[in-house]
Structure formats: structure tokens, C-alpha cells
């Protein structure tokens, strides 16, 4: 595995990757969720590139940019063992210049739910993803596929839309959420949770499973499903939102089987957690 830190080096190392490239962008603190993305990228492509970059532009004032877990040594070992070909760990100055052109998330879908609680967050996500995809695509391999987890469902929907709206030649692949044995969706931010908070965090998936149970019984009114999820979550978390959207992130009044995502965001202690389930 080759580790590179500058855009120029990455461009030089992707020069001979003419066939297909599977790209997994991350912010590090790698866990089984990331490993599952890398595995899928390996299965479907001849070369795999992973990036680790804690992107400053997607953190708002007062958020956890400084505290975000950084563990480059163990992360690079995980990548090496997973068979990654090139690991890109750029510095901020190699990714961003001064007085740059800005990419804005769409005014509605980019500013509801996580985009409302974290206004501007998706501008930063889309900007860095656009940059990363353009760098990897520099030599126009036959096929570029980029892998994202469904846990960040709104992010996945917006990136898919950006690629379509800007006629970018990359296939966006959404991958299943990875959970631990107790149902907790894996996230780098789980590292912030105390043992007690870990128990409270389980309520997110518990509320989603309760929603699925009701829907299987034929309860399709989102208000009713939402109320019973709220009861579970309110026990110990502070709810940011419970939402029902279709695959394009339009809000739903009734669950549409095969076209619904149920999302929750909660504060558990001082950690904001998100989770969702695709129906
Ligand atoms: O999901 C993430 O880890 C980040 O938002 C991403 C896509 C790597 C962009 O910084």
C-alpha cells in the first residue's frame, strides 16, 4: 500500500489505474463500517483508493473538529490489512486554497434535518467530495465507483444528486449500515460515549425496530409511528428529529413500502447520534 499526502502525489499514483477504481472517502477513526465499504470496493474494482481527511469545512463553529478522533497509524494499518492500494491523507492546505469558489447544498434538501441542525454542514461535505472525486478521476479511469454508508443517508442522497446535477462521471454506491451485536450503528463518534451513554444510544435502533414492527402490522401513518418512536427515545435522549422521507428525501405523511427512510437524530449526553432504516 502506498501512502500519499499531496494531491500531486495522488495524481501521479493513479496514473496507471486505467481499469476501474473503487474510492472510499473517510474522515478516519476507521471501524467495521468503513471496512465493509473497502471490502465492497475491492470486490467490484481492480484498484482501491481510500482517503482519510478530517474535513474542516463540514464542521460548524463549536462542533467537534478538534476533538474528532485522529488515529492515522492504526487507520493506515487497517487499510493495509484490508488490501487498499493507495491511502490518501492530505493536509488542509493541499485541499483548500484561499478565496475559493463555493459549492452550495440544494436550498431545500440540503437544509432540512441534519442540514437544519447543522446549517452549512452539507456545503462542506459536497465541496470536499467534489474535490476528492475530481482528483481520483483525473486520469479518467474506465470506471470510478465511490462508496458511502447509508447511515449518513442525507449525505448519500445529496452526493448522488450532486453527481447527477454536475454530470460527473462516477457511480455512487450506497452500502448497508453496519451494527454491533446490540444494534448500535457503528460510527466514529461512538468513541465519545461513556458506558452508560452507550446503553442510551441503543434507543435509536430500538425505536427504529419498533417502527418496523408497527409498519409490518399495517400502521402506515407516519404520525402514529413517530409517536411510538418518540416514547422510546424520550426515555433518555434529547430528540433532534424523527423523520420519514422517500428515497429522494421528500417528507412523507404515509409510509411507502419500498420507498421510505425513517431517520432519527438524538443527543446522547453531549454526542449527537444519527441512525436510520430503509423500508
Ligand atoms: O462521511 C464522511 O466520513 C464524510 O462526510 C466524508 C464523506 C468523508 C466527507 O468528508
PDB file of C-alpha atoms and ligand atoms in Angstrom:
ATOM      1  CA  UNK A   1       0.000   0.000   0.000  1.00  0.00           C
ATOM      2  CA  UNK A   2       1.248   3.444  -0.908  1.00  0.00           C
ATOM      3  CA  UNK A   3       0.504   6.367   1.414  1.00  0.00           C
ATOM      4  CA  UNK A   4       0.399   9.830  -0.165  1.00  0.00           C
ATOM      5  CA  UNK A   5      -0.149  13.238   1.391  1.00  0.00           C
ATOM      6  CA  UNK A   6      -0.423  15.628  -1.537  1.00  0.00           C
ATOM      7  CA  UNK A   7      -2.806  15.948  -4.473  1.00  0.00           C
ATOM      8  CA  UNK A   8       0.107  15.842  -6.952  1.00  0.00           C
ATOM      9  CA  UNK A   9       1.401  12.557  -5.497  1.00  0.00           C
ATOM     10  CA  UNK A  10      -2.071  11.031  -5.661  1.00  0.00           C
ATOM     11  CA  UNK A  11      -2.488  12.077  -9.277  1.00  0.00           C
ATOM     12  CA  UNK A  12       0.852  10.525 -10.091  1.00  0.00           C
ATOM     13  CA  UNK A  13      -0.035   7.241  -8.353  1.00  0.00           C
ATOM     14  CA  UNK A  14      -3.425   6.903 -10.049  1.00  0.00           C
ATOM     15  CA  UNK A  15      -1.870   7.395 -13.497  1.00  0.00           C
ATOM     16  CA  UNK A  16      -1.603   3.673 -14.160  1.00  0.00           C
ATOM     17  CA  UNK A  17      -5.028   2.803 -12.770  1.00  0.00           C
ATOM     18  CA  UNK A  18      -6.733   2.628 -16.136  1.00  0.00           C
ATOM     19  CA  UNK A  19      -9.343  -0.019 -15.425  1.00  0.00           C
ATOM     20  CA  UNK A  20     -11.723   0.571 -12.506  1.00  0.00           C
ATOM     21  CA  UNK A  21     -11.099   2.420  -9.242  1.00  0.00           C
ATOM     22  CA  UNK A  22     -13.148   1.954  -6.101  1.00  0.00           C
ATOM     23  CA  UNK A  23     -12.868   5.016  -3.896  1.00  0.00           C
ATOM     24  CA  UNK A  24     -13.784   5.151  -0.198  1.00  0.00           C
ATOM     25  CA  UNK A  25     -13.674   8.661   1.270  1.00  0.00           C
ATOM     26  CA  UNK A  26     -13.471   8.760   5.079  1.00  0.00           C
ATOM     27  CA  UNK A  27     -12.558  11.013   7.971  1.00  0.00           C
ATOM     28  CA  UNK A  28     -10.606   8.204   9.648  1.00  0.00           C
ATOM     29  CA  UNK A  29     -11.213   6.542  13.031  1.00  0.00           C
ATOM     30  CA  UNK A  30     -11.972   3.533  10.869  1.00  0.00           C
ATOM     31  CA  UNK A  31     -14.349   0.832  12.116  1.00  0.00           C
ATOM     32  CA  UNK A  32     -16.117  -2.230  10.678  1.00  0.00           C
ATOM     33  CA  UNK A  33     -18.488   0.061   8.762  1.00  0.00           C
ATOM     34  CA  UNK A  34     -15.570   1.544   6.795  1.00  0.00           C
ATOM     35  CA  UNK A  35     -14.007  -1.892   6.371  1.00  0.00           C
ATOM     36  CA  UNK A  36     -17.233  -3.140   4.787  1.00  0.00           C
ATOM     37  CA  UNK A  37     -17.048  -0.255   2.265  1.00  0.00           C
ATOM     38  CA  UNK A  38     -13.422  -1.111   1.453  1.00  0.00           C
ATOM     39  CA  UNK A  39     -14.310  -4.812   1.039  1.00  0.00           C
ATOM     40  CA  UNK A  40     -17.102  -3.955  -1.383  1.00  0.00           C
ATOM     41  CA  UNK A  41     -14.812  -1.575  -3.294  1.00  0.00           C
ATOM     42  CA  UNK A  42     -12.234  -4.372  -3.578  1.00  0.00           C
ATOM     43  CA  UNK A  43     -14.792  -6.871  -4.830  1.00  0.00           C
ATOM     44  CA  UNK A  44     -16.054  -4.546  -7.552  1.00  0.00           C
ATOM     45  CA  UNK A  45     -12.896  -2.773  -8.787  1.00  0.00           C
ATOM     46  CA  UNK A  46      -9.348  -3.523  -9.844  1.00  0.00           C
ATOM     47  CA  UNK A  47      -7.813  -0.849  -7.569  1.00  0.00           C
ATOM     48  CA  UNK A  48      -8.952   0.708  -4.285  1.00  0.00           C
ATOM     49  CA  UNK A  49      -8.149   4.199  -3.050  1.00  0.00           C
ATOM     50  CA  UNK A  50      -9.122   5.345   0.470  1.00  0.00           C
ATOM     51  CA  UNK A  51      -8.899   8.918   1.702  1.00  0.00           C
ATOM     52  CA  UNK A  52      -8.625   9.986   5.333  1.00  0.00           C
ATOM     53  CA  UNK A  53      -9.230  13.676   5.800  1.00  0.00           C
ATOM     54  CA  UNK A  54     -10.992  15.363   8.710  1.00  0.00           C
ATOM     55  CA  UNK A  55     -12.561  17.994   6.510  1.00  0.00           C
ATOM     56  CA  UNK A  56     -12.684  21.348   8.357  1.00  0.00           C
ATOM     57  CA  UNK A  57     -15.367  22.887   6.128  1.00  0.00           C
ATOM     58  CA  UNK A  58     -18.070  20.437   7.177  1.00  0.00           C
ATOM     59  CA  UNK A  59     -17.757  21.251  10.894  1.00  0.00           C
ATOM     60  CA  UNK A  60     -19.671  24.249  12.203  1.00  0.00           C
ATOM     61  CA  UNK A  61     -18.376  26.715  14.792  1.00  0.00           C
ATOM     62  CA  UNK A  62     -18.330  24.980  18.186  1.00  0.00           C
ATOM     63  CA  UNK A  63     -18.569  21.450  16.744  1.00  0.00           C
ATOM     64  CA  UNK A  64     -16.098  18.658  17.410  1.00  0.00           C
ATOM     65  CA  UNK A  65     -13.472  19.351  14.699  1.00  0.00           C
ATOM     66  CA  UNK A  66     -10.607  19.474  17.233  1.00  0.00           C
ATOM     67  CA  UNK A  67     -11.886  16.548  19.283  1.00  0.00           C
ATOM     68  CA  UNK A  68     -12.671  14.341  16.263  1.00  0.00           C
ATOM     69  CA  UNK A  69     -10.704  11.089  16.737  1.00  0.00           C
ATOM     70  CA  UNK A  70      -7.471  11.053  14.722  1.00  0.00           C
ATOM     71  CA  UNK A  71      -5.583   7.751  14.689  1.00  0.00           C
ATOM     72  CA  UNK A  72      -3.597   7.703  11.486  1.00  0.00           C
ATOM     73  CA  UNK A  73      -1.232   4.886  12.496  1.00  0.00           C
ATOM     74  CA  UNK A  74      -3.933   2.337  13.326  1.00  0.00           C
ATOM     75  CA  UNK A  75      -6.078   3.567  10.410  1.00  0.00           C
ATOM     76  CA  UNK A  76      -3.282   3.021   7.907  1.00  0.00           C
ATOM     77  CA  UNK A  77      -2.683  -0.466   9.335  1.00  0.00           C
ATOM     78  CA  UNK A  78      -6.404  -1.253   8.916  1.00  0.00           C
ATOM     79  CA  UNK A  79      -6.210  -0.077   5.288  1.00  0.00           C
ATOM     80  CA  UNK A  80      -3.075  -2.107   4.618  1.00  0.00           C
ATOM     81  CA  UNK A  81      -4.671  -5.267   6.037  1.00  0.00           C
ATOM     82  CA  UNK A  82      -7.849  -4.621   4.038  1.00  0.00           C
ATOM     83  CA  UNK A  83      -5.808  -4.582   0.812  1.00  0.00           C
ATOM     84  CA  UNK A  84      -6.082  -0.873  -0.059  1.00  0.00           C
ATOM     85  CA  UNK A  85      -3.777   0.137  -2.937  1.00  0.00           C
ATOM     86  CA  UNK A  86      -3.402   3.840  -2.212  1.00  0.00           C
ATOM     87  CA  UNK A  87      -4.173   5.703   1.010  1.00  0.00           C
ATOM     88  CA  UNK A  88      -4.565   9.453   0.569  1.00  0.00           C
ATOM     89  CA  UNK A  89      -4.077  11.510   3.751  1.00  0.00           C
ATOM     90  CA  UNK A  90      -3.924  15.112   2.584  1.00  0.00           C
ATOM     91  CA  UNK A  91      -3.233  18.206   4.627  1.00  0.00           C
ATOM     92  CA  UNK A  92      -5.818  21.018   4.727  1.00  0.00           C
ATOM     93  CA  UNK A  93      -3.543  23.296   2.733  1.00  0.00           C
ATOM     94  CA  UNK A  94      -3.264  20.787  -0.078  1.00  0.00           C
ATOM     95  CA  UNK A  95      -7.057  20.515  -0.293  1.00  0.00           C
ATOM     96  CA  UNK A  96      -8.069  24.155   0.171  1.00  0.00           C
ATOM     97  CA  UNK A  97      -6.772  27.449  -1.161  1.00  0.00           C
ATOM     98  CA  UNK A  98      -7.838  30.970  -0.315  1.00  0.00           C
ATOM     99  CA  UNK A  99     -10.940  32.742  -1.581  1.00  0.00           C
ATOM    100  CA  UNK A 100     -12.285  29.619  -3.248  1.00  0.00           C
ATOM    101  CA  UNK A 101     -15.420  29.058  -5.306  1.00  0.00           C
ATOM    102  CA  UNK A 102     -18.086  27.573  -3.036  1.00  0.00           C
ATOM    103  CA  UNK A 103     -20.348  24.623  -3.617  1.00  0.00           C
ATOM    104  CA  UNK A 104     -23.770  25.010  -2.004  1.00  0.00           C
ATOM    105  CA  UNK A 105     -26.077  22.217  -0.952  1.00  0.00           C
ATOM    106  CA  UNK A 106     -29.562  22.459  -2.519  1.00  0.00           C
ATOM    107  CA  UNK A 107     -31.666  25.041  -0.652  1.00  0.00           C
ATOM    108  CA  UNK A 108     -34.368  22.606   0.482  1.00  0.00           C
ATOM    109  CA  UNK A 109     -32.925  19.127   0.804  1.00  0.00           C
ATOM    110  CA  UNK A 110     -29.565  20.463   1.954  1.00  0.00           C
ATOM    111  CA  UNK A 111     -31.099  22.468   4.780  1.00  0.00           C
ATOM    112  CA  UNK A 112     -33.658  20.125   6.357  1.00  0.00           C
ATOM    113  CA  UNK A 113     -32.950  17.549   9.102  1.00  0.00           C
ATOM    114  CA  UNK A 114     -29.155  17.380   9.588  1.00  0.00           C
ATOM    115  CA  UNK A 115     -28.845  20.349   7.254  1.00  0.00           C
ATOM    116  CA  UNK A 116     -31.131  22.342   9.557  1.00  0.00           C
ATOM    117  CA  UNK A 117     -29.469  21.389  12.849  1.00  0.00           C
ATOM    118  CA  UNK A 118     -26.050  21.776  11.205  1.00  0.00           C
ATOM    119  CA  UNK A 119     -26.733  24.584   8.712  1.00  0.00           C
ATOM    120  CA  UNK A 120     -23.880  24.711   6.200  1.00  0.00           C
ATOM    121  CA  UNK A 121     -22.571  21.228   7.034  1.00  0.00           C
ATOM    122  CA  UNK A 122     -23.547  19.808   3.649  1.00  0.00           C
ATOM    123  CA  UNK A 123     -21.890  22.682   1.774  1.00  0.00           C
ATOM    124  CA  UNK A 124     -18.608  21.480   3.271  1.00  0.00           C
ATOM    125  CA  UNK A 125     -19.351  17.801   2.603  1.00  0.00           C
ATOM    126  CA  UNK A 126     -20.252  18.404  -1.050  1.00  0.00           C
ATOM    127  CA  UNK A 127     -17.234  20.666  -1.582  1.00  0.00           C
ATOM    128  CA  UNK A 128     -14.735  18.129  -0.298  1.00  0.00           C
ATOM    129  CA  UNK A 129     -16.400  15.184  -2.038  1.00  0.00           C
ATOM    130  CA  UNK A 130     -16.435  17.108  -5.341  1.00  0.00           C
ATOM    131  CA  UNK A 131     -12.716  17.845  -4.921  1.00  0.00           C
ATOM    132  CA  UNK A 132     -11.839  14.261  -3.970  1.00  0.00           C
ATOM    133  CA  UNK A 133     -13.818  12.735  -6.838  1.00  0.00           C
ATOM    134  CA  UNK A 134     -12.212  15.115  -9.332  1.00  0.00           C
ATOM    135  CA  UNK A 135      -8.723  14.260  -8.100  1.00  0.00           C
ATOM    136  CA  UNK A 136      -9.327  10.493  -8.304  1.00  0.00           C
ATOM    137  CA  UNK A 137     -10.935  10.932 -11.727  1.00  0.00           C
ATOM    138  CA  UNK A 138      -8.001  12.982 -13.044  1.00  0.00           C
ATOM    139  CA  UNK A 139      -6.785  10.313 -15.491  1.00  0.00           C
ATOM    140  CA  UNK A 140     -10.327   9.213 -16.383  1.00  0.00           C
ATOM    141  CA  UNK A 141     -10.166   5.502 -15.489  1.00  0.00           C
ATOM    142  CA  UNK A 142     -12.663   3.338 -17.339  1.00  0.00           C
ATOM    143  CA  UNK A 143     -14.874   3.337 -14.261  1.00  0.00           C
ATOM    144  CA  UNK A 144     -14.856   5.207 -10.954  1.00  0.00           C
ATOM    145  CA  UNK A 145     -17.136   4.000  -8.164  1.00  0.00           C
ATOM    146  CA  UNK A 146     -17.344   5.829  -4.831  1.00  0.00           C
ATOM    147  CA  UNK A 147     -18.680   4.070  -1.731  1.00  0.00           C
ATOM    148  CA  UNK A 148     -20.714   5.723   1.044  1.00  0.00           C
ATOM    149  CA  UNK A 149     -22.594   4.261   4.010  1.00  0.00           C
ATOM    150  CA  UNK A 150     -26.379   4.511   4.193  1.00  0.00           C
ATOM    151  CA  UNK A 151     -26.046   5.632   7.802  1.00  0.00           C
ATOM    152  CA  UNK A 152     -25.413   9.154   6.514  1.00  0.00           C
ATOM    153  CA  UNK A 153     -28.496   8.849   4.343  1.00  0.00           C
ATOM    154  CA  UNK A 154     -28.957  12.556   3.670  1.00  0.00           C
ATOM    155  CA  UNK A 155     -25.284  12.899   2.741  1.00  0.00           C
ATOM    156  CA  UNK A 156     -25.637   9.931   0.366  1.00  0.00           C
ATOM    157  CA  UNK A 157     -28.745  11.455  -1.267  1.00  0.00           C
ATOM    158  CA  UNK A 158     -27.071  14.853  -1.721  1.00  0.00           C
ATOM    159  CA  UNK A 159     -23.852  13.401  -3.155  1.00  0.00           C
ATOM    160  CA  UNK A 160     -25.906  11.288  -5.565  1.00  0.00           C
ATOM    161  CA  UNK A 161     -27.765  14.444  -6.591  1.00  0.00           C
ATOM    162  CA  UNK A 162     -24.536  16.466  -6.993  1.00  0.00           C
ATOM    163  CA  UNK A 163     -23.016  13.828  -9.277  1.00  0.00           C
ATOM    164  CA  UNK A 164     -26.191  13.865 -11.383  1.00  0.00           C
ATOM    165  CA  UNK A 165     -26.619  17.656 -11.425  1.00  0.00           C
ATOM    166  CA  UNK A 166     -22.968  18.275 -12.340  1.00  0.00           C
ATOM    167  CA  UNK A 167     -22.728  15.436 -14.911  1.00  0.00           C
ATOM    168  CA  UNK A 168     -19.822  13.864 -13.047  1.00  0.00           C
ATOM    169  CA  UNK A 169     -18.622  10.527 -14.333  1.00  0.00           C
ATOM    170  CA  UNK A 170     -18.696   8.475 -11.152  1.00  0.00           C
ATOM    171  CA  UNK A 171     -21.082   5.851  -9.823  1.00  0.00           C
ATOM    172  CA  UNK A 172     -22.178   6.453  -6.237  1.00  0.00           C
ATOM    173  CA  UNK A 173     -22.682   3.201  -4.347  1.00  0.00           C
ATOM    174  CA  UNK A 174     -24.723   3.239  -1.123  1.00  0.00           C
ATOM    175  CA  UNK A 175     -23.735   0.481   1.319  1.00  0.00           C
ATOM    176  CA  UNK A 176     -25.660  -1.110   4.185  1.00  0.00           C
ATOM    177  CA  UNK A 177     -25.339   0.184   7.750  1.00  0.00           C
ATOM    178  CA  UNK A 178     -23.100  -1.974   9.938  1.00  0.00           C
ATOM    179  CA  UNK A 179     -24.341  -2.500  13.518  1.00  0.00           C
ATOM    180  CA  UNK A 180     -22.787  -4.090  16.567  1.00  0.00           C
ATOM    181  CA  UNK A 181     -24.420  -7.089  18.258  1.00  0.00           C
ATOM    182  CA  UNK A 182     -26.693  -4.853  20.312  1.00  0.00           C
ATOM    183  CA  UNK A 183     -27.984  -2.979  17.249  1.00  0.00           C
ATOM    184  CA  UNK A 184     -25.933   0.206  17.665  1.00  0.00           C
ATOM    185  CA  UNK A 185     -24.994   1.626  14.257  1.00  0.00           C
ATOM    186  CA  UNK A 186     -21.202   1.909  14.037  1.00  0.00           C
ATOM    187  CA  UNK A 187     -19.914   5.481  13.984  1.00  0.00           C
ATOM    188  CA  UNK A 188     -16.573   7.129  14.707  1.00  0.00           C
ATOM    189  CA  UNK A 189     -18.448   9.368  17.158  1.00  0.00           C
ATOM    190  CA  UNK A 190     -19.428   6.323  19.301  1.00  0.00           C
ATOM    191  CA  UNK A 191     -15.914   6.742  20.714  1.00  0.00           C
ATOM    192  CA  UNK A 192     -17.216   9.757  22.672  1.00  0.00           C
ATOM    193  CA  UNK A 193     -19.833   7.691  24.559  1.00  0.00           C
ATOM    194  CA  UNK A 194     -19.398   6.556  28.155  1.00  0.00           C
ATOM    195  CA  UNK A 195     -20.541   3.027  29.048  1.00  0.00           C
ATOM    196  CA  UNK A 196     -23.776   4.471  30.405  1.00  0.00           C
ATOM    197  CA  UNK A 197     -24.352   6.590  27.300  1.00  0.00           C
ATOM    198  CA  UNK A 198     -23.700   3.550  25.125  1.00  0.00           C
ATOM    199  CA  UNK A 199     -26.816   1.969  26.704  1.00  0.00           C
ATOM    200  CA  UNK A 200     -28.846   5.111  25.975  1.00  0.00           C
ATOM    201  CA  UNK A 201     -27.569   5.156  22.398  1.00  0.00           C
ATOM    202  CA  UNK A 202     -29.202   1.757  21.854  1.00  0.00           C
ATOM    203  CA  UNK A 203     -32.567   3.506  21.994  1.00  0.00           C
ATOM    204  CA  UNK A 204     -32.035   4.876  18.480  1.00  0.00           C
ATOM    205  CA  UNK A 205     -32.029   1.444  16.837  1.00  0.00           C
ATOM    206  CA  UNK A 206     -34.662   0.210  19.314  1.00  0.00           C
ATOM    207  CA  UNK A 207     -37.013   2.992  18.159  1.00  0.00           C
ATOM    208  CA  UNK A 208     -36.367   2.134  14.504  1.00  0.00           C
ATOM    209  CA  UNK A 209     -37.097  -1.549  15.118  1.00  0.00           C
ATOM    210  CA  UNK A 210     -40.321  -0.556  16.894  1.00  0.00           C
ATOM    211  CA  UNK A 211     -41.261   1.474  13.800  1.00  0.00           C
ATOM    212  CA  UNK A 212     -40.644  -1.536  11.556  1.00  0.00           C
ATOM    213  CA  UNK A 213     -42.794  -3.700  13.852  1.00  0.00           C
ATOM    214  CA  UNK A 214     -45.712  -1.261  13.626  1.00  0.00           C
ATOM    215  CA  UNK A 215     -45.365  -0.914   9.862  1.00  0.00           C
ATOM    216  CA  UNK A 216     -45.390  -4.714   9.490  1.00  0.00           C
ATOM    217  CA  UNK A 217     -48.655  -4.672  11.450  1.00  0.00           C
ATOM    218  CA  UNK A 218     -50.064  -2.279   8.844  1.00  0.00           C
ATOM    219  CA  UNK A 219     -49.640   1.055  10.651  1.00  0.00           C
ATOM    220  CA  UNK A 220     -48.574   3.397   7.851  1.00  0.00           C
ATOM    221  CA  UNK A 221     -49.494   6.835   9.280  1.00  0.00           C
ATOM    222  CA  UNK A 222     -46.115   8.426   9.992  1.00  0.00           C
ATOM    223  CA  UNK A 223     -47.592  10.464  12.879  1.00  0.00           C
ATOM    224  CA  UNK A 224     -48.603   7.304  14.728  1.00  0.00           C
ATOM    225  CA  UNK A 225     -45.294   5.514  14.095  1.00  0.00           C
ATOM    226  CA  UNK A 226     -43.371   8.642  15.054  1.00  0.00           C
ATOM    227  CA  UNK A 227     -45.275   8.973  18.348  1.00  0.00           C
ATOM    228  CA  UNK A 228     -44.334   5.474  19.442  1.00  0.00           C
ATOM    229  CA  UNK A 229     -40.692   6.044  18.478  1.00  0.00           C
ATOM    230  CA  UNK A 230     -40.742   9.280  20.459  1.00  0.00           C
ATOM    231  CA  UNK A 231     -41.928   7.426  23.560  1.00  0.00           C
ATOM    232  CA  UNK A 232     -38.885   5.136  23.385  1.00  0.00           C
ATOM    233  CA  UNK A 233     -36.371   7.858  22.615  1.00  0.00           C
ATOM    234  CA  UNK A 234     -37.587  10.348  25.182  1.00  0.00           C
ATOM    235  CA  UNK A 235     -36.707   7.900  27.973  1.00  0.00           C
ATOM    236  CA  UNK A 236     -33.111   9.098  27.998  1.00  0.00           C
ATOM    237  CA  UNK A 237     -32.181  11.083  24.910  1.00  0.00           C
ATOM    238  CA  UNK A 238     -32.934  14.559  23.632  1.00  0.00           C
ATOM    239  CA  UNK A 239     -34.562  14.151  20.225  1.00  0.00           C
ATOM    240  CA  UNK A 240     -33.393  16.397  17.409  1.00  0.00           C
ATOM    241  CA  UNK A 241     -35.709  14.870  14.816  1.00  0.00           C
ATOM    242  CA  UNK A 242     -37.679  11.800  13.799  1.00  0.00           C
ATOM    243  CA  UNK A 243     -38.403  11.924  10.083  1.00  0.00           C
ATOM    244  CA  UNK A 244     -39.984   9.887   7.314  1.00  0.00           C
ATOM    245  CA  UNK A 245     -38.725  10.651   3.827  1.00  0.00           C
ATOM    246  CA  UNK A 246     -38.737   8.947   0.460  1.00  0.00           C
ATOM    247  CA  UNK A 247     -35.501   7.898  -1.259  1.00  0.00           C
ATOM    248  CA  UNK A 248     -35.146  11.449  -2.624  1.00  0.00           C
ATOM    249  CA  UNK A 249     -35.614  12.980   0.793  1.00  0.00           C
ATOM    250  CA  UNK A 250     -39.106  14.335   0.289  1.00  0.00           C
ATOM    251  CA  UNK A 251     -41.105  14.237   3.511  1.00  0.00           C
ATOM    252  CA  UNK A 252     -43.844  11.557   3.739  1.00  0.00           C
ATOM    253  CA  UNK A 253     -47.178  11.524   5.607  1.00  0.00           C
ATOM    254  CA  UNK A 254     -47.662   7.811   4.972  1.00  0.00           C
ATOM    255  CA  UNK A 255     -45.021   5.109   4.817  1.00  0.00           C
ATOM    256  CA  UNK A 256     -44.471   3.849   1.267  1.00  0.00           C
ATOM    257  CA  UNK A 257     -43.153   0.307   1.408  1.00  0.00           C
ATOM    258  CA  UNK A 258     -40.008   0.116  -0.735  1.00  0.00           C
ATOM    259  CA  UNK A 259     -39.536   3.890  -0.802  1.00  0.00           C
ATOM    260  CA  UNK A 260     -39.230   5.118   2.787  1.00  0.00           C
ATOM    261  CA  UNK A 261     -36.302   6.006   5.006  1.00  0.00           C
ATOM    262  CA  UNK A 262     -37.027   6.509   8.710  1.00  0.00           C
ATOM    263  CA  UNK A 263     -34.426   8.731  10.337  1.00  0.00           C
ATOM    264  CA  UNK A 264     -33.622   9.723  13.899  1.00  0.00           C
ATOM    265  CA  UNK A 265     -31.126  12.168  15.359  1.00  0.00           C
ATOM    266  CA  UNK A 266     -30.653  12.479  19.119  1.00  0.00           C
ATOM    267  CA  UNK A 267     -28.307  13.972  21.639  1.00  0.00           C
ATOM    268  CA  UNK A 268     -26.935  11.329  23.963  1.00  0.00           C
ATOM    269  CA  UNK A 269     -25.076  13.315  26.595  1.00  0.00           C
ATOM    270  CA  UNK A 270     -23.104  15.796  24.509  1.00  0.00           C
ATOM    271  CA  UNK A 271     -22.835  13.471  21.490  1.00  0.00           C
ATOM    272  CA  UNK A 272     -25.168  13.865  18.528  1.00  0.00           C
ATOM    273  CA  UNK A 273     -26.035  10.484  17.013  1.00  0.00           C
ATOM    274  CA  UNK A 274     -27.977   9.636  13.870  1.00  0.00           C
ATOM    275  CA  UNK A 275     -29.455   6.389  12.630  1.00  0.00           C
ATOM    276  CA  UNK A 276     -31.972   5.254  10.045  1.00  0.00           C
ATOM    277  CA  UNK A 277     -33.673   2.286   8.472  1.00  0.00           C
ATOM    278  CA  UNK A 278     -34.713   1.814   4.826  1.00  0.00           C
ATOM    279  CA  UNK A 279     -38.189   0.358   4.388  1.00  0.00           C
TER     280      UNK A 279
HETATM  281  O1  LIG B   1     -18.957  10.560   5.798  1.00  0.00           O
HETATM  282  C1  LIG B   1     -17.840  11.056   5.992  1.00  0.00           C
HETATM  283  O2  LIG B   1     -16.967  10.472   6.637  1.00  0.00           O
HETATM  284  C2  LIG B   1     -17.535  12.433   5.428  1.00  0.00           C
HETATM  285  O3  LIG B   1     -18.650  13.257   5.465  1.00  0.00           O
HETATM  286  C3  LIG B   1     -16.929  12.398   4.006  1.00  0.00           C
HETATM  287  C4  LIG B   1     -17.891  11.810   3.008  1.00  0.00           C
HETATM  288  C5  LIG B   1     -15.656  11.563   4.024  1.00  0.00           C
HETATM  289  C6  LIG B   1     -16.581  13.810   3.565  1.00  0.00           C
HETATM  290  O4  LIG B   1     -15.670  14.423   4.411  1.00  0.00           O
END
